[in-house]
CSV table of C-alpha atoms in Angstrom, one decimal:
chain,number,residue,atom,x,y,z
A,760,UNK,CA,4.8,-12.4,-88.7
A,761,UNK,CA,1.4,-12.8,-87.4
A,762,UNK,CA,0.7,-11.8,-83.6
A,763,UNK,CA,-0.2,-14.9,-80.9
A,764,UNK,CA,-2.9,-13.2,-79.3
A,765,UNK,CA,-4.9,-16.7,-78.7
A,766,UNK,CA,-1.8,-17.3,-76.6
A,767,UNK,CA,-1.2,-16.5,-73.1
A,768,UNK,CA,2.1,-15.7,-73.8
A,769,UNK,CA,2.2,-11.3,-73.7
A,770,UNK,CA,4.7,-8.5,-73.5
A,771,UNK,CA,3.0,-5.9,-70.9
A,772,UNK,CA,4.0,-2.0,-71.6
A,773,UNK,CA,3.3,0.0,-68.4
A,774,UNK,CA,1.5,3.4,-69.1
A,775,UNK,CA,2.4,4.2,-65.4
A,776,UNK,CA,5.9,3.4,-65.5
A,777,UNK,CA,6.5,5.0,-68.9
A,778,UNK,CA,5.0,8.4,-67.4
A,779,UNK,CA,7.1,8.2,-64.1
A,780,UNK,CA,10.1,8.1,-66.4
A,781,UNK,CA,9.2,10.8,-68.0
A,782,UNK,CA,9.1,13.0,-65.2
A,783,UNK,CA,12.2,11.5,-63.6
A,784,UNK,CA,13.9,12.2,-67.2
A,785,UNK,CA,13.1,15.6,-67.2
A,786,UNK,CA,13.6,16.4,-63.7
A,787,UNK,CA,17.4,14.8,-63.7
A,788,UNK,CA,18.3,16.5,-67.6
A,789,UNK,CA,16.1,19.6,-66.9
A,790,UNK,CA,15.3,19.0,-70.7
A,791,UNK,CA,11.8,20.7,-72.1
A,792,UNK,CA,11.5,18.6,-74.7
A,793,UNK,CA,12.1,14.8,-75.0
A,794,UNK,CA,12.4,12.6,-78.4
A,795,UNK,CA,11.9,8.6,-77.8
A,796,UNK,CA,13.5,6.4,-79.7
A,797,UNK,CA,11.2,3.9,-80.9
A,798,UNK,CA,12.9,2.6,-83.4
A,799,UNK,CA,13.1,-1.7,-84.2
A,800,UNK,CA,9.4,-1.8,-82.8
A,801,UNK,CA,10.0,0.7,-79.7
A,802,UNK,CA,13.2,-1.6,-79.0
A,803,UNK,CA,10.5,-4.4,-79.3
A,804,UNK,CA,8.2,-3.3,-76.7
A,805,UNK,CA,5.8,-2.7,-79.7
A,806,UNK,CA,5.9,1.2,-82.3
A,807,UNK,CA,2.4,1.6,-82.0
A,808,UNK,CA,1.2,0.7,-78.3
A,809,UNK,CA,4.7,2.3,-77.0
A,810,UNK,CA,4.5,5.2,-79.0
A,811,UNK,CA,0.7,6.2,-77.7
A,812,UNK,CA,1.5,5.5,-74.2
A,813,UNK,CA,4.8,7.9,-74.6
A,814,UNK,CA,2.9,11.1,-76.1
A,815,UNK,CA,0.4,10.3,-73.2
A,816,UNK,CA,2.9,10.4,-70.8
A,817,UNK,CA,4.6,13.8,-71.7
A,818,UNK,CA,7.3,12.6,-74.6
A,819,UNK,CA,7.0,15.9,-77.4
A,820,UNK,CA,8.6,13.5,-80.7
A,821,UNK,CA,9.2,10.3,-81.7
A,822,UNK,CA,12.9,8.9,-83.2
A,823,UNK,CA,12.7,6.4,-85.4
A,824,UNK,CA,15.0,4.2,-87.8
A,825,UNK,CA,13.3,4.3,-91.0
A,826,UNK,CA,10.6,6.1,-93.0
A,827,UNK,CA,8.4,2.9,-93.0
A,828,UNK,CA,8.5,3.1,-89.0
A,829,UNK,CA,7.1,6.8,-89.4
A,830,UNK,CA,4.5,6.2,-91.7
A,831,UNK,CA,3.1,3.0,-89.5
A,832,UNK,CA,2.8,6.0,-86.9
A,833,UNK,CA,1.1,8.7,-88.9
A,834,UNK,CA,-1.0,6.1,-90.3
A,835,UNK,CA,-2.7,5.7,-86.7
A,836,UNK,CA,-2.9,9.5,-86.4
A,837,UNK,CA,0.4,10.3,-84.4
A,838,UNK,CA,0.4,13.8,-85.0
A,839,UNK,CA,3.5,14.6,-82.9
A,840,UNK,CA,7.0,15.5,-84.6
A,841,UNK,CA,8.8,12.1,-85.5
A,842,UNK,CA,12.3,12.2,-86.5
A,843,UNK,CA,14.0,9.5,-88.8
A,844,UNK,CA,17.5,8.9,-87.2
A,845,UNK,CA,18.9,7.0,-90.3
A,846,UNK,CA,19.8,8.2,-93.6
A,847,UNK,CA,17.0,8.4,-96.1
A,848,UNK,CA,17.1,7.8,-99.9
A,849,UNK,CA,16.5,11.5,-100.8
A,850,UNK,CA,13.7,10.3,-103.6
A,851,UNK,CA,11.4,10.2,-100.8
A,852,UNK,CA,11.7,13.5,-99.7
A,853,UNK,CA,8.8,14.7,-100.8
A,854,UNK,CA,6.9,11.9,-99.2
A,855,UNK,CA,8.8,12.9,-95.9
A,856,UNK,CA,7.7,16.6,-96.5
A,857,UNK,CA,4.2,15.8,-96.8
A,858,UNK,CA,3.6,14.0,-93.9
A,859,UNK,CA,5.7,16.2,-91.9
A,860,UNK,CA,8.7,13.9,-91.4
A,861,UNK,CA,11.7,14.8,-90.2
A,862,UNK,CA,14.5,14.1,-92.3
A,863,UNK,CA,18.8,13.4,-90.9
A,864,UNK,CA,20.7,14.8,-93.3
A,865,UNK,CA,24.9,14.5,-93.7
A,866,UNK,CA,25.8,15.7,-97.2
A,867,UNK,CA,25.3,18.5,-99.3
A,868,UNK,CA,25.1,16.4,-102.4
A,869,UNK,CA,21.6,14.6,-100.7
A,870,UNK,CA,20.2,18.3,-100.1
A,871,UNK,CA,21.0,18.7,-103.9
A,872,UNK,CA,19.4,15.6,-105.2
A,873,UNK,CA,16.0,15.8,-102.5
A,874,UNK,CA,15.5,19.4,-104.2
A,875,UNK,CA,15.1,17.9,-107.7
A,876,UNK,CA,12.0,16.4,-105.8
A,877,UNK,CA,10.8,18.5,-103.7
A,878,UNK,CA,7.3,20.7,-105.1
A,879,UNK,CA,7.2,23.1,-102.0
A,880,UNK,CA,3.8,22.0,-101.7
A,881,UNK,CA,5.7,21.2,-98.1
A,882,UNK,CA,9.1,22.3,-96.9
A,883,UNK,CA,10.8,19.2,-95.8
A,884,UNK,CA,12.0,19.6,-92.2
A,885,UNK,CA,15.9,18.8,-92.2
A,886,UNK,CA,18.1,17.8,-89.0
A,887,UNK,CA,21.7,18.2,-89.6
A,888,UNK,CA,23.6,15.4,-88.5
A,889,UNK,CA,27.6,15.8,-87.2
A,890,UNK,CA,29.8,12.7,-86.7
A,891,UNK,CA,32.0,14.1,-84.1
A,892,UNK,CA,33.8,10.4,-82.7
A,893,UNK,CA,30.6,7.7,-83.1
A,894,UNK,CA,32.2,7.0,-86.8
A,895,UNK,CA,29.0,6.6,-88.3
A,896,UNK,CA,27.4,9.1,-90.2
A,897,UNK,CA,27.1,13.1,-90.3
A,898,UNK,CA,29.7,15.8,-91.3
A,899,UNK,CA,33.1,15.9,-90.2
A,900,UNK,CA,34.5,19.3,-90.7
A,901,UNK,CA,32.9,23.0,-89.9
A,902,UNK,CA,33.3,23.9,-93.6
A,903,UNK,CA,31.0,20.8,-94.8
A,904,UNK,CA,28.7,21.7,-91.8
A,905,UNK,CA,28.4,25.3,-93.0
A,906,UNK,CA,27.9,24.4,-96.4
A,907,UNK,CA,24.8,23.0,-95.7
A,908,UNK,CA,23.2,25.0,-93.6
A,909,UNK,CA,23.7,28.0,-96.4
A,910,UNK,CA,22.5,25.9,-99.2
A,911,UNK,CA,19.4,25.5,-96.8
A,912,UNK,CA,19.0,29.2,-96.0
A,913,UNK,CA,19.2,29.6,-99.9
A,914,UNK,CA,16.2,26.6,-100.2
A,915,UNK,CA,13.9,27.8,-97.8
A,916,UNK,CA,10.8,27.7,-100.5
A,917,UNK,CA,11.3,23.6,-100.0
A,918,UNK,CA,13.6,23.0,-96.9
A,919,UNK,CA,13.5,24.0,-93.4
A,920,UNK,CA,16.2,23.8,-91.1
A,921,UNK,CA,14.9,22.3,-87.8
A,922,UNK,CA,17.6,20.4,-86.2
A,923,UNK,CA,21.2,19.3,-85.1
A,924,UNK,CA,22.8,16.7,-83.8
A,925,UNK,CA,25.3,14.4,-82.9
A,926,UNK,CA,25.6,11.3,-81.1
A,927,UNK,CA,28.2,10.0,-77.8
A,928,UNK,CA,29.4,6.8,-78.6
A,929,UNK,CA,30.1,6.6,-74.5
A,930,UNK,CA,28.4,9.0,-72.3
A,931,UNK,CA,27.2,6.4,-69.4
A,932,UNK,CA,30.6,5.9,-68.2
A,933,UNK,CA,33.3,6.3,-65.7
A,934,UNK,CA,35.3,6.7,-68.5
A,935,UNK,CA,34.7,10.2,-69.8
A,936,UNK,CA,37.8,11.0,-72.2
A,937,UNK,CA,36.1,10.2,-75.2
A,938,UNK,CA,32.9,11.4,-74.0
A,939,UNK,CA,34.8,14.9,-73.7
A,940,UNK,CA,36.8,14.6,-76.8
A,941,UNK,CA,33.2,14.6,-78.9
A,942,UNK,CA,32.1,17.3,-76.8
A,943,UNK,CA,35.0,19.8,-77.8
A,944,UNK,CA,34.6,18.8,-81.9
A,945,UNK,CA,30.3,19.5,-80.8
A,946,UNK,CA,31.7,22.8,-80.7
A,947,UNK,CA,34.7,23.5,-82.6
A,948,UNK,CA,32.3,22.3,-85.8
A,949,UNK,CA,28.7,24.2,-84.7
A,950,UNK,CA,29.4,27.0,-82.5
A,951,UNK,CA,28.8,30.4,-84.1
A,952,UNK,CA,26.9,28.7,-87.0
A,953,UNK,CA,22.8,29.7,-87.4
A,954,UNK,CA,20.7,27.7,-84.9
A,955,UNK,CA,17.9,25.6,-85.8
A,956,UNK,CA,15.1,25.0,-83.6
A,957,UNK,CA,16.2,21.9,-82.0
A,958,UNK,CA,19.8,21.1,-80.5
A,959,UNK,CA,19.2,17.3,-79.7
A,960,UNK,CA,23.1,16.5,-78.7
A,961,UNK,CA,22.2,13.8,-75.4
A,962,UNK,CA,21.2,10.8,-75.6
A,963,UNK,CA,20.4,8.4,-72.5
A,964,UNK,CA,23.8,9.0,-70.8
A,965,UNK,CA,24.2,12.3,-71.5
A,966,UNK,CA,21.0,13.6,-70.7
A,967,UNK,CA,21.0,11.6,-67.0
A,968,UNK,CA,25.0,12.3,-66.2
A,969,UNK,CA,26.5,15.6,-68.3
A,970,UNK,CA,23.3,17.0,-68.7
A,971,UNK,CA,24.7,20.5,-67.3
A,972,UNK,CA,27.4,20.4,-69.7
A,973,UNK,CA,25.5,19.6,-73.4
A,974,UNK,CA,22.5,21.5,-74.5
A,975,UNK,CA,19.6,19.9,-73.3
A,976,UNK,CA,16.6,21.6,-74.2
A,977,UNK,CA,15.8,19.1,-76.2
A,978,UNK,CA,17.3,15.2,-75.7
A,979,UNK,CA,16.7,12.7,-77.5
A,980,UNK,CA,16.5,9.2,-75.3
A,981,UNK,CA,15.9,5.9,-75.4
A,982,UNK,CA,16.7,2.8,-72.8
A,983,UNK,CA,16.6,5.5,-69.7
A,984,UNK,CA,12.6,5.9,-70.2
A,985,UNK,CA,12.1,2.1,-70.9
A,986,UNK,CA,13.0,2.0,-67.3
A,987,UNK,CA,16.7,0.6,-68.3
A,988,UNK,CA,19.7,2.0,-66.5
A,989,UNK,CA,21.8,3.4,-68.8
A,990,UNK,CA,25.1,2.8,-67.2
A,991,UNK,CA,23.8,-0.7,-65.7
A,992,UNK,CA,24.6,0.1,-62.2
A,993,UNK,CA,28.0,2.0,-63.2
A,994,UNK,CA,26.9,5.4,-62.5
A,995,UNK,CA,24.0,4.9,-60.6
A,996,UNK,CA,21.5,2.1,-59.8
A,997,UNK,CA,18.5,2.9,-61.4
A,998,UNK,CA,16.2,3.1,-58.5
A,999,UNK,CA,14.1,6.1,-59.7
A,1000,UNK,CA,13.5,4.7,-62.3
A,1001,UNK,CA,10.1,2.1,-63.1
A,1002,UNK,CA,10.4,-1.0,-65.7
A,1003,UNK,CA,8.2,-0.4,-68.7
A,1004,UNK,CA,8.4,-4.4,-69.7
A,1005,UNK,CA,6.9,-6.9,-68.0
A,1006,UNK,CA,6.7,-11.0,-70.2
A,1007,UNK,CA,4.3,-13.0,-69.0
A,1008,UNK,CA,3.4,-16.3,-70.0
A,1009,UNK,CA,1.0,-19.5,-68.7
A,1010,UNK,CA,1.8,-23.1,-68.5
A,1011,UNK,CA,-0.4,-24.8,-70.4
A,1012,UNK,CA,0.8,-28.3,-69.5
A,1013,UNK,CA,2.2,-29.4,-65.7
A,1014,UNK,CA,3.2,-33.7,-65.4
A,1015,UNK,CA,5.3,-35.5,-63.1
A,1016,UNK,CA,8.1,-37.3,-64.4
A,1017,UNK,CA,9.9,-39.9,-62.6
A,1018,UNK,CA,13.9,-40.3,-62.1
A,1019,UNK,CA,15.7,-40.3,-65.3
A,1020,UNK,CA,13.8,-38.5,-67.6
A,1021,UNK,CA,15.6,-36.1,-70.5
A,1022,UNK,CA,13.6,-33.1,-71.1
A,1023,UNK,CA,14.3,-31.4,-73.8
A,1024,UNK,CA,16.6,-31.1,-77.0
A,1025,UNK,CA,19.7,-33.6,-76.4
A,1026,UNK,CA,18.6,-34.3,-73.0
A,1027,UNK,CA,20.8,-31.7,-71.6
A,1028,UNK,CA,18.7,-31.9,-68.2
A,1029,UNK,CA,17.7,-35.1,-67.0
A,1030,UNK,CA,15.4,-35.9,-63.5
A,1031,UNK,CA,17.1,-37.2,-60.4
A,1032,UNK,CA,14.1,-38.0,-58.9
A,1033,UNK,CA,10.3,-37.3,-58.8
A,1034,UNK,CA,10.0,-33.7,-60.5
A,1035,UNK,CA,7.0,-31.8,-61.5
A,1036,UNK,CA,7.2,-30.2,-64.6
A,1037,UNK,CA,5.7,-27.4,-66.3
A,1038,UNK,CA,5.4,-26.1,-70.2
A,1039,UNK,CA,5.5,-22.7,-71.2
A,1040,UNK,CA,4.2,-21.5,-74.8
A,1041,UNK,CA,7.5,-18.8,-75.6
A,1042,UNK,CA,11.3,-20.1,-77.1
A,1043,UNK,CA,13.8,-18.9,-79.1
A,1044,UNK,CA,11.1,-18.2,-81.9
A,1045,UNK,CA,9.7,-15.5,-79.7
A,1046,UNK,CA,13.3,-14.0,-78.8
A,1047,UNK,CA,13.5,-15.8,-75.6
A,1048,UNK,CA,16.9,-17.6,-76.4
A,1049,UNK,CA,18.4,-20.7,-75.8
A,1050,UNK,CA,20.7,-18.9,-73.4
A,1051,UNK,CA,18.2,-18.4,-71.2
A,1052,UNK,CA,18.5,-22.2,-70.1
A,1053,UNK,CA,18.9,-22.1,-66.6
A,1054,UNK,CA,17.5,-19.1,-65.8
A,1055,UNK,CA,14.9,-19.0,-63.2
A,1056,UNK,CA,10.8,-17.8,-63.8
A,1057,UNK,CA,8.8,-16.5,-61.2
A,1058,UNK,CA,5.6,-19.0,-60.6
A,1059,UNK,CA,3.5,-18.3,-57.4
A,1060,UNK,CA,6.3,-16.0,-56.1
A,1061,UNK,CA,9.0,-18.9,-56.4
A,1062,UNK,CA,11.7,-19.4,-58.4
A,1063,UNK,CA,11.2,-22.2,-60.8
A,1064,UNK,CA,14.3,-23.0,-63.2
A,1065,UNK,CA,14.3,-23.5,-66.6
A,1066,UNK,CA,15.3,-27.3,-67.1
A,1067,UNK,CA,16.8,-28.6,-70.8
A,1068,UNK,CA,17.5,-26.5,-73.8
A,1069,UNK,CA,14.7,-23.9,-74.9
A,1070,UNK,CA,13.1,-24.6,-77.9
A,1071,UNK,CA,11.6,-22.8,-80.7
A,1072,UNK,CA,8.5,-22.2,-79.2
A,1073,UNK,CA,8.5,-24.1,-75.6
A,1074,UNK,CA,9.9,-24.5,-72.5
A,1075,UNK,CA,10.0,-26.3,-69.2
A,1076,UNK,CA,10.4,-25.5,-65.5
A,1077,UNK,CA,10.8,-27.4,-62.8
A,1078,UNK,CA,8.0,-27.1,-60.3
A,1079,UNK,CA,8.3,-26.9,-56.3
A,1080,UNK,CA,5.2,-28.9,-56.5
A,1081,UNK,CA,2.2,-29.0,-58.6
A,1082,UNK,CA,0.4,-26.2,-60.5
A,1083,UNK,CA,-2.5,-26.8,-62.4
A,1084,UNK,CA,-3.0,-25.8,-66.2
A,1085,UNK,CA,-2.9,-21.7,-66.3
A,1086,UNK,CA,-0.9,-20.9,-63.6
A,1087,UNK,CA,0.8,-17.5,-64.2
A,1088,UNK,CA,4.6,-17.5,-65.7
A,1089,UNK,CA,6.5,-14.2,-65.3
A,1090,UNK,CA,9.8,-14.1,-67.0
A,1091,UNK,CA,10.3,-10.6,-66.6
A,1092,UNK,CA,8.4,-8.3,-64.2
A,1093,UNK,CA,7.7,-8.9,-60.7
A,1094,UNK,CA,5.5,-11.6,-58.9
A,1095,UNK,CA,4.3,-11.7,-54.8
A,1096,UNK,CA,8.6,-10.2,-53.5
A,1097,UNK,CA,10.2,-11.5,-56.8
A,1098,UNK,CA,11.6,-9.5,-59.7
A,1099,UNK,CA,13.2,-10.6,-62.8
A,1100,UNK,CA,14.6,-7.5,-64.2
A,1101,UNK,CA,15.9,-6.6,-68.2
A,1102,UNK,CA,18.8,-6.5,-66.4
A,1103,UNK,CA,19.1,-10.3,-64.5
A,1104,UNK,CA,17.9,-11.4,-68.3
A,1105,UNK,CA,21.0,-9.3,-69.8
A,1106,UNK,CA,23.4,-10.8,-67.2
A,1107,UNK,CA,22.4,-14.1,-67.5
A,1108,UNK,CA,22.5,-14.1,-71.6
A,1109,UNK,CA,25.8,-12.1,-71.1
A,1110,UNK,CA,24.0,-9.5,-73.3
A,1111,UNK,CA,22.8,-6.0,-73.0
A,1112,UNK,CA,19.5,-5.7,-71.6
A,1113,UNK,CA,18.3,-3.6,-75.1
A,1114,UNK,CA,19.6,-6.4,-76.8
A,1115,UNK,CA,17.1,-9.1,-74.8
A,1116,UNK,CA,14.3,-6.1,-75.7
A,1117,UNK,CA,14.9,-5.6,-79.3
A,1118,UNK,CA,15.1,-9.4,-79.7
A,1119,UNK,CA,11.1,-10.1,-79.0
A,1120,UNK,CA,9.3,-11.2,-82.3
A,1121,UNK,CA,6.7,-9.8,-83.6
A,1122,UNK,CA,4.4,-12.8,-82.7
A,1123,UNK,CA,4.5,-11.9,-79.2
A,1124,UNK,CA,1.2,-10.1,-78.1
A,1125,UNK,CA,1.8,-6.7,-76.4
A,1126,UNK,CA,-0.7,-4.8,-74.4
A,1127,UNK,CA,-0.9,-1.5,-72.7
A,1128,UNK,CA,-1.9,-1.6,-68.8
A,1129,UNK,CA,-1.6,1.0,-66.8
């Protein structure tokens, strides 16, 4: 999709706020090293931009989905260690080896079939992933486990065994049964077997709440360094932390309508009375769903409502008064004592806030600021 930078509309990525969380991170987990997720775009905040303002800020590797999101990042010289969290097809191993990618790995038949590829011209860096509740991929038993991790002690000429991990399918929660459940299979499957370099077991919960309880050396995060809360509220309130996100937009159009006027799709919102309205280039094409009618914007450091249905790429607001053309929209971020945060976006869509994140399009200009 091709990127609206002739548009006022922008997603802002805070070098300052991203650093801050970093520190904050580290300080809470005690972790040395810390892996961001930046996977689906840097949870839309944008791979690239995110990803240089992260190793500037103190992260030490990059998580990603896919293969294709590592290579966009070695392509603009990201030398730092980049894990892909996914499973891989293992014909691309060598390509992984070669540009010094780091592979998740949860069988002993992929090892088997990434060796008939590999040239040892690189060793291909291998994280071994174990599925210990989360029910989604990585080994299951200590035997499986084992297995591997001989076959890659036999292999060293081509593989190199850097990494294991699992993942807490609820670690930012009162509820910690399940939490603890994983943690005892974490070690009935891995304790006593050789260690690799990196033990990356917590994720956002578990690096901010059980950090004294998993190895956390190395963590590998996500939400909690975008600023996000990973409990929302339930554990703690977030206050150390900074947003990353701000969305900012102009109104490039303000009229008065008189009494009776529909704005919008199926007139959902019609005037009672005089009302000054204002346009504002984002919609549902941009990620900013039709949920989000209702909600209000920040303009001037008021709250102005969204009136009518959001469309594709519009909206409207009802004015206290009138604005001329240009006037500064904020939709998330703060303005004058105002704040919209991820989090009154989330509440208001009934969705999670990394859901509202991950959902900006790729048309949407992002920028650093610091």
């Amino acid at each position: 999709m091709v990127e609206a930078i002739t548009r006022p509309t922008q997603i802002e990525i805070s070098k300052k706020a991203l650093k801050h969380n970093v520190a904050v991170v580290k300080q809470t987990s005690g972790a040395d090293k810390i892996f961001l997720a930046v996977k689906s775009n840097a949870y839309g905040l944008g791979l690239v931009p995110t990803s240089k303002a992260a190793v500037a800020g103190g992260v030490y590797g990059l998580a990603v989905a896919v293969i294709d999101e590592a290579l966009a990042l070695r392509h603009e010289r990201i030398t730092e260690p980049i894990l892909v969290l996914g499973i891989s097809q293992a014909k691309y191993a060598e390509l992984m080896a070669v540009q010094h990618i780091m592979a998740t790995v949860v069988s002993l038949s992929w090892l088997k079939e990434a060796a008939q590829s590999l040239t040892g011209e690189q060793r291909l860096q291998v994280s071994l992933g174990v599925d210990t509740g989360m029910g989604r991929i990585g080994f299951r038993t200590r035997e499986s486990l084992a297995q591997a991790i001989t076959y890659l002690q036999a292999h060293k000429d081509i593989f190199d065994y850097v990494g294991l991990a699992t993942h807490f399918a609820e670690s930012d929660s009162v509820q910690t049964d399940y939490f603890y459940m994983q943690l005892k299979r974490w070690h009935d499957i891995t304790d006593g077997l050789p260690e690799p370099k990196y033990y990356h077991v917590a994720n956002s919960g578990a690096a901010m709440y059980h950090a004294d309880e998993v190895p956390h050396e190395v963590i590998r995060v996500g939400t909690v360094l975008y600023g996000v809360e990973p409990s929302r509220g339930e554990l703690a309130d977030g206050k150390n932390l900074q947003p990353v996100m701000s969305l900012r937009s102009e109104m490039n159009f303000v009229k008065q309508l008189p009494a009776g006027e529909g704005i919008s799709y199926s007139h959902k919102y019609t005037t009672s009375s005089d009302e000054w309205i204002g346009t504002v280039p984002i919609g549902y094409g941009d990620g900013w769903l039709r949920k989000m009618s209702g909600f209000s914007v920040i303009v001037d450091g008021q709250y102005a409502p969204i009136v009518g249905q959001v469309a594709m790429d519009q909206l409207m607001i009802k004015l206290p008064h009138e604005y001329p053309v240009g006037t500064k929209v904020t939709l998330i971020g703060k303005d004058g004592d105002l704040e919209n945060t991820l989090e009154d976006v989330a509440q208001h869509a009934n969705l999670a806030p990394w859901e509202i994140m991950t959902g900006m399009q790729d048309r949407v200009h992002r920028i650093l600021v610091d």
